[in-house]
Amino acid sequence: MSIIGIFLTSAMVKHALCALAALLLLAVSTSASAQATSRRCEDASINEEQPGPACLLAHESLGRLNVDAVYWSLDKYPSVEAARRDSVKGGSIVKAFGSVWLLTVGHSASRPVNGEHVAEVGPISLDKDTSYDAEFLKSTFAPGMTAPIHVHSGPEAFYAVSGDSCLETPDGVQIGRGAGNTMIVRGGPPMLLMALGPEPRKGFALILHDPALAPTTLVHHWTPKGLCKAAMR
C-alpha cells in the first residue's frame, strides 16, 4: 500500500471514530434529557428542606383509562398503614414534607376513610384511547428559582403545599398564590416553572404520559418572555 493510501486510510478511521464519538455523546445527551425527572427522591443526597430540582417520588402504570379526563387526589394520613387501607389502583403512598400522602389518579376525586382529603386537581384532559403512566414528583424552590425549560409528552398538574407558583408557556402565563394553589398544563409546549413570593415553594407535580414516550425532555428552542419574573413580588 502506498504512503498516500495509508494516510487516507488513517484519516478515514479517525473521521469514523470522531463520528462514532459524536453519536455516542448525542445518545447520552438525549437519554439524560429524556430522563430529566428520573432522579429518585430516596437518594441520600436529597434534602427536601434545601431548594433543588424535582425528584421522582413514584411511578404508576395506569393503562388505558377510557375517559376524557381524570382527577388527581391528594390525601394525608397519620401512617403508611392507614394510607394502605384507602389505597386503590392508580394510587401511590409517599412520604414528603413531613407527612404520609396518598396520591391517586382516578375518574373522580377520592373520599378517604382513614385520612384527610387535602385537595383534588382536575379535570385533567386525556386521550381516552391512549395508555398512560403516572409520574409523581416533588420539589422545593427558593423564591425566584426556576426549573430548566422543558416539555412533557402528556399533561402535567401542580399542587403547591406552600409558596407561590408561576408557569409560563408560549400560550401565556398561569399564577397561583399561597398554599394549595394548583395549575394544569397540556402536554407539548415548552414551559418554565418559577417560585414567586417571599417564601420557598414546596409542591407536588403529576405527569401523565404515554409509556412509549419520554415523560420529560429538556429543550433550548424557546425563550420565555419573562412573564413570571414580572410577577415577582
Tab-separated table of C-alpha atoms in Angstrom:
chain	number	residue	atom	x	y	z
A	1	MET	CA	0.000	0.000	0.000
A	2	SER	CA	1.323	3.435	-0.874
A	3	ILE	CA	2.088	6.097	1.708
A	4	ILE	CA	-0.830	8.127	0.339
A	5	GLY	CA	-3.123	5.132	0.736
A	6	ILE	CA	-2.008	4.592	4.340
A	7	PHE	CA	-2.544	8.286	5.081
A	8	LEU	CA	-6.038	8.218	3.587
A	9	THR	CA	-6.950	5.056	5.493
A	10	SER	CA	-5.727	6.586	8.759
A	11	ALA	CA	-7.695	9.770	8.098
A	12	MET	CA	-10.837	7.786	7.311
A	13	VAL	CA	-10.506	5.751	10.522
A	14	LYS	CA	-10.006	8.941	12.537
A	15	HIS	CA	-13.066	10.505	10.898
A	16	ALA	CA	-15.138	7.396	11.615
A	17	LEU	CA	-14.048	7.353	15.268
A	18	CYS	CA	-14.939	11.043	15.653
A	19	ALA	CA	-18.348	10.435	14.105
A	20	LEU	CA	-18.952	7.476	16.443
A	21	ALA	CA	-17.961	9.564	19.469
A	22	ALA	CA	-20.375	12.311	18.397
A	23	LEU	CA	-23.192	9.789	18.037
A	24	LEU	CA	-22.477	8.328	21.479
A	25	LEU	CA	-22.426	11.819	23.012
A	26	LEU	CA	-25.746	12.625	21.338
A	27	ALA	CA	-27.255	9.391	22.622
A	28	VAL	CA	-26.107	10.089	26.180
A	29	SER	CA	-27.333	13.695	25.968
A	30	THR	CA	-30.708	12.617	24.594
A	31	SER	CA	-31.076	9.967	27.288
A	32	ALA	CA	-30.216	12.462	30.024
A	33	SER	CA	-32.724	14.960	28.663
A	34	ALA	CA	-35.456	12.371	28.299
A	35	GLN	CA	-34.890	11.187	31.859
A	36	ALA	CA	-34.846	14.661	33.375
A	37	THR	CA	-37.188	13.572	36.190
A	38	SER	CA	-35.703	10.126	36.861
A	39	ARG	CA	-33.727	11.168	39.973
A	40	ARG	CA	-35.341	9.272	42.847
A	41	CYS	CA	-36.338	11.183	45.968
A	42	GLU	CA	-34.876	8.371	48.106
A	43	ASP	CA	-31.397	9.466	47.027
A	44	ALA	CA	-29.439	10.123	50.212
A	45	SER	CA	-28.094	13.378	48.768
A	46	ILE	CA	-31.582	14.924	48.569
A	47	ASN	CA	-32.769	17.094	51.455
A	48	GLU	CA	-36.304	18.347	50.841
A	49	GLU	CA	-35.691	21.342	53.069
A	50	GLN	CA	-32.977	22.510	50.682
A	51	PRO	CA	-34.027	24.048	47.336
A	52	GLY	CA	-33.258	21.897	44.332
A	53	PRO	CA	-34.658	20.301	41.177
A	54	ALA	CA	-37.651	17.993	41.190
A	55	CYS	CA	-37.211	14.347	42.100
A	56	LEU	CA	-39.342	11.290	41.357
A	57	LEU	CA	-41.489	10.074	44.247
A	58	ALA	CA	-43.328	7.258	42.475
A	59	HIS	CA	-44.231	5.810	39.090
A	60	GLU	CA	-47.518	4.044	38.322
A	61	SER	CA	-48.686	2.233	35.183
A	62	LEU	CA	-52.340	3.196	34.724
A	63	GLY	CA	-53.057	1.599	31.362
A	64	ARG	CA	-55.937	2.741	29.189
A	65	LEU	CA	-58.380	4.760	31.295
A	66	ASN	CA	-61.190	5.047	28.689
A	67	VAL	CA	-62.176	8.536	29.858
A	68	ASP	CA	-61.633	12.048	28.512
A	69	ALA	CA	-60.455	13.446	31.860
A	70	VAL	CA	-59.222	12.357	35.288
A	71	TYR	CA	-58.757	13.880	38.737
A	72	TRP	CA	-55.666	13.878	40.895
A	73	SER	CA	-56.453	13.459	44.584
A	74	LEU	CA	-54.027	14.323	47.386
A	75	ASP	CA	-54.826	12.849	50.793
A	76	LYS	CA	-52.814	12.983	54.017
A	77	TYR	CA	-52.538	10.137	56.562
A	78	PRO	CA	-51.228	9.556	60.078
A	79	SER	CA	-49.315	6.445	58.950
A	80	VAL	CA	-48.404	4.338	55.930
A	81	GLU	CA	-50.679	1.586	57.252
A	82	ALA	CA	-53.683	3.931	57.298
A	83	ALA	CA	-52.934	5.040	53.744
A	84	ARG	CA	-52.707	1.426	52.574
A	85	ARG	CA	-56.252	0.799	53.776
A	86	ASP	CA	-57.529	3.508	51.403
A	87	SER	CA	-55.158	2.815	48.514
A	88	VAL	CA	-56.649	1.807	45.157
A	89	LYS	CA	-55.287	1.240	41.642
A	90	GLY	CA	-53.676	4.418	40.361
A	91	GLY	CA	-52.546	5.497	43.815
A	92	SER	CA	-49.083	5.858	45.347
A	93	ILE	CA	-48.193	6.182	49.018
A	94	VAL	CA	-45.290	8.577	49.558
A	95	LYS	CA	-43.555	10.389	52.387
A	96	ALA	CA	-42.985	14.067	51.702
A	97	PHE	CA	-42.899	17.401	53.518
A	98	GLY	CA	-43.195	15.739	56.916
A	99	SER	CA	-46.336	13.716	56.162
A	100	VAL	CA	-47.598	10.489	54.608
A	101	TRP	CA	-49.568	11.106	51.410
A	102	LEU	CA	-51.751	9.024	49.131
A	103	LEU	CA	-51.617	10.455	45.604
A	104	THR	CA	-54.305	8.982	43.359
A	105	VAL	CA	-55.319	9.392	39.717
A	106	GLY	CA	-58.903	8.368	39.005
A	107	HIS	CA	-62.179	9.031	37.247
A	108	SER	CA	-63.399	11.054	40.236
A	109	ALA	CA	-61.983	12.660	43.362
A	110	SER	CA	-61.179	10.406	46.317
A	111	ARG	CA	-63.058	10.359	49.603
A	112	PRO	CA	-60.644	8.881	52.152
A	113	VAL	CA	-61.960	6.925	55.124
A	114	ASN	CA	-58.756	6.712	57.141
A	115	GLY	CA	-57.130	10.029	56.246
A	116	GLU	CA	-57.663	13.713	55.432
A	117	HIS	CA	-58.680	14.823	51.944
A	118	VAL	CA	-56.350	17.730	51.164
A	119	ALA	CA	-57.046	18.605	47.538
A	120	GLU	CA	-58.173	17.477	44.129
A	121	VAL	CA	-56.720	18.786	40.879
A	122	GLY	CA	-58.683	18.498	37.674
A	123	PRO	CA	-60.253	17.733	35.421
A	124	ILE	CA	-57.059	16.809	33.558
A	125	SER	CA	-57.864	16.188	29.897
A	126	LEU	CA	-56.673	12.920	28.324
A	127	ASP	CA	-56.951	10.917	25.135
A	128	LYS	CA	-59.237	8.053	26.155
A	129	ASP	CA	-57.677	5.739	23.554
A	130	THR	CA	-54.141	6.121	24.956
A	131	SER	CA	-52.494	4.103	27.720
A	132	TYR	CA	-50.899	6.240	30.429
A	133	ASP	CA	-48.197	6.090	33.053
A	134	ALA	CA	-48.185	8.481	36.007
A	135	GLU	CA	-45.105	10.119	37.488
A	136	PHE	CA	-45.426	11.800	40.889
A	137	LEU	CA	-42.741	14.395	41.646
A	138	LYS	CA	-41.859	16.776	44.459
A	139	SER	CA	-39.666	19.843	44.591
A	140	THR	CA	-38.600	22.735	46.795
A	141	PHE	CA	-37.838	26.040	45.054
A	142	ALA	CA	-36.405	29.152	46.673
A	143	PRO	CA	-38.160	32.409	45.660
A	144	GLY	CA	-37.123	33.302	42.119
A	145	MET	CA	-35.814	29.812	41.384
A	146	THR	CA	-36.829	28.220	38.070
A	147	ALA	CA	-36.876	24.752	36.577
A	148	PRO	CA	-34.940	24.208	33.329
A	149	ILE	CA	-37.053	24.804	30.220
A	150	HIS	CA	-38.622	21.501	29.246
A	151	VAL	CA	-41.544	19.781	27.570
A	152	HIS	CA	-43.770	16.889	28.622
A	153	SER	CA	-45.273	14.290	26.323
A	154	GLY	CA	-48.552	14.474	28.248
A	155	PRO	CA	-50.395	16.805	30.627
A	156	GLU	CA	-48.860	17.992	33.886
A	157	ALA	CA	-50.630	19.138	37.046
A	158	PHE	CA	-49.180	21.011	40.019
A	159	TYR	CA	-50.136	21.328	43.688
A	160	ALA	CA	-48.251	23.707	45.991
A	161	VAL	CA	-48.003	22.792	49.666
A	162	SER	CA	-46.569	26.262	50.292
A	163	GLY	CA	-45.426	29.282	48.332
A	164	ASP	CA	-46.487	30.946	45.083
A	165	SER	CA	-46.270	29.399	41.607
A	166	CYS	CA	-45.823	30.761	38.095
A	167	LEU	CA	-45.878	28.768	34.872
A	168	GLU	CA	-45.028	30.404	31.546
A	169	THR	CA	-45.585	28.708	28.168
A	170	PRO	CA	-45.988	30.072	24.633
A	171	ASP	CA	-49.733	30.117	25.411
A	172	GLY	CA	-49.280	32.641	28.234
A	173	VAL	CA	-48.814	32.550	31.987
A	174	GLN	CA	-50.551	30.924	34.973
A	175	ILE	CA	-50.031	32.239	38.510
A	176	GLY	CA	-51.074	30.589	41.773
A	177	ARG	CA	-50.761	32.286	45.144
A	178	GLY	CA	-50.460	30.669	48.553
A	179	ALA	CA	-50.670	27.154	49.933
A	180	GLY	CA	-52.980	24.916	47.939
A	181	ASN	CA	-52.617	26.670	44.587
A	182	THR	CA	-52.938	24.386	41.562
A	183	MET	CA	-52.148	24.554	37.854
A	184	ILE	CA	-52.662	22.271	34.840
A	185	VAL	CA	-50.841	22.435	31.513
A	186	ARG	CA	-51.357	20.345	28.397
A	187	GLY	CA	-48.585	18.200	27.008
A	188	GLY	CA	-46.405	19.508	24.208
A	189	PRO	CA	-45.492	23.186	24.692
A	190	PRO	CA	-42.209	24.220	26.357
A	191	MET	CA	-42.595	25.608	29.851
A	192	LEU	CA	-40.837	27.489	32.618
A	193	LEU	CA	-41.867	26.982	36.258
A	194	MET	CA	-40.834	29.657	38.774
A	195	ALA	CA	-41.352	30.131	42.505
A	196	LEU	CA	-42.758	33.561	43.344
A	197	GLY	CA	-43.369	35.337	46.615
A	198	PRO	CA	-41.396	35.677	49.836
A	199	GLU	CA	-41.213	32.010	50.920
A	200	PRO	CA	-39.966	28.755	49.373
A	201	ARG	CA	-42.377	26.918	47.115
A	202	LYS	CA	-42.831	23.285	48.147
A	203	GLY	CA	-45.024	21.217	45.922
A	204	PHE	CA	-46.004	18.098	44.046
A	205	ALA	CA	-46.367	17.535	40.319
A	206	LEU	CA	-48.086	14.833	38.296
A	207	ILE	CA	-47.082	13.950	34.732
A	208	LEU	CA	-49.369	11.679	32.702
A	209	HIS	CA	-47.736	10.260	29.584
A	210	ASP	CA	-47.774	7.506	27.014
A	211	PRO	CA	-45.300	4.890	28.352
A	212	ALA	CA	-43.746	4.674	24.878
A	213	LEU	CA	-42.681	8.341	25.138
A	214	ALA	CA	-40.240	10.101	27.450
A	215	PRO	CA	-42.209	11.971	30.132
A	216	THR	CA	-39.829	14.943	30.244
A	217	THR	CA	-37.352	16.359	27.752
A	218	LEU	CA	-35.128	19.406	28.272
A	219	VAL	CA	-35.259	21.847	25.350
A	220	HIS	CA	-33.473	25.002	24.207
A	221	HIS	CA	-35.538	26.182	21.238
A	222	TRP	CA	-37.835	28.547	23.194
A	223	THR	CA	-37.096	31.727	25.136
A	224	PRO	CA	-39.654	32.852	27.767
A	225	LYS	CA	-40.894	36.439	27.649
A	226	GLY	CA	-40.157	36.963	31.344
A	227	LEU	CA	-43.824	36.934	32.382
A	228	CYS	CA	-43.047	35.090	35.623
A	229	LYS	CA	-40.170	37.390	36.507
A	230	ALA	CA	-42.536	40.334	36.039
A	231	ALA	CA	-44.934	38.738	38.549
A	232	MET	CA	-42.325	38.530	41.341
A	233	ARG	CA	-43.256	40.498	44.422
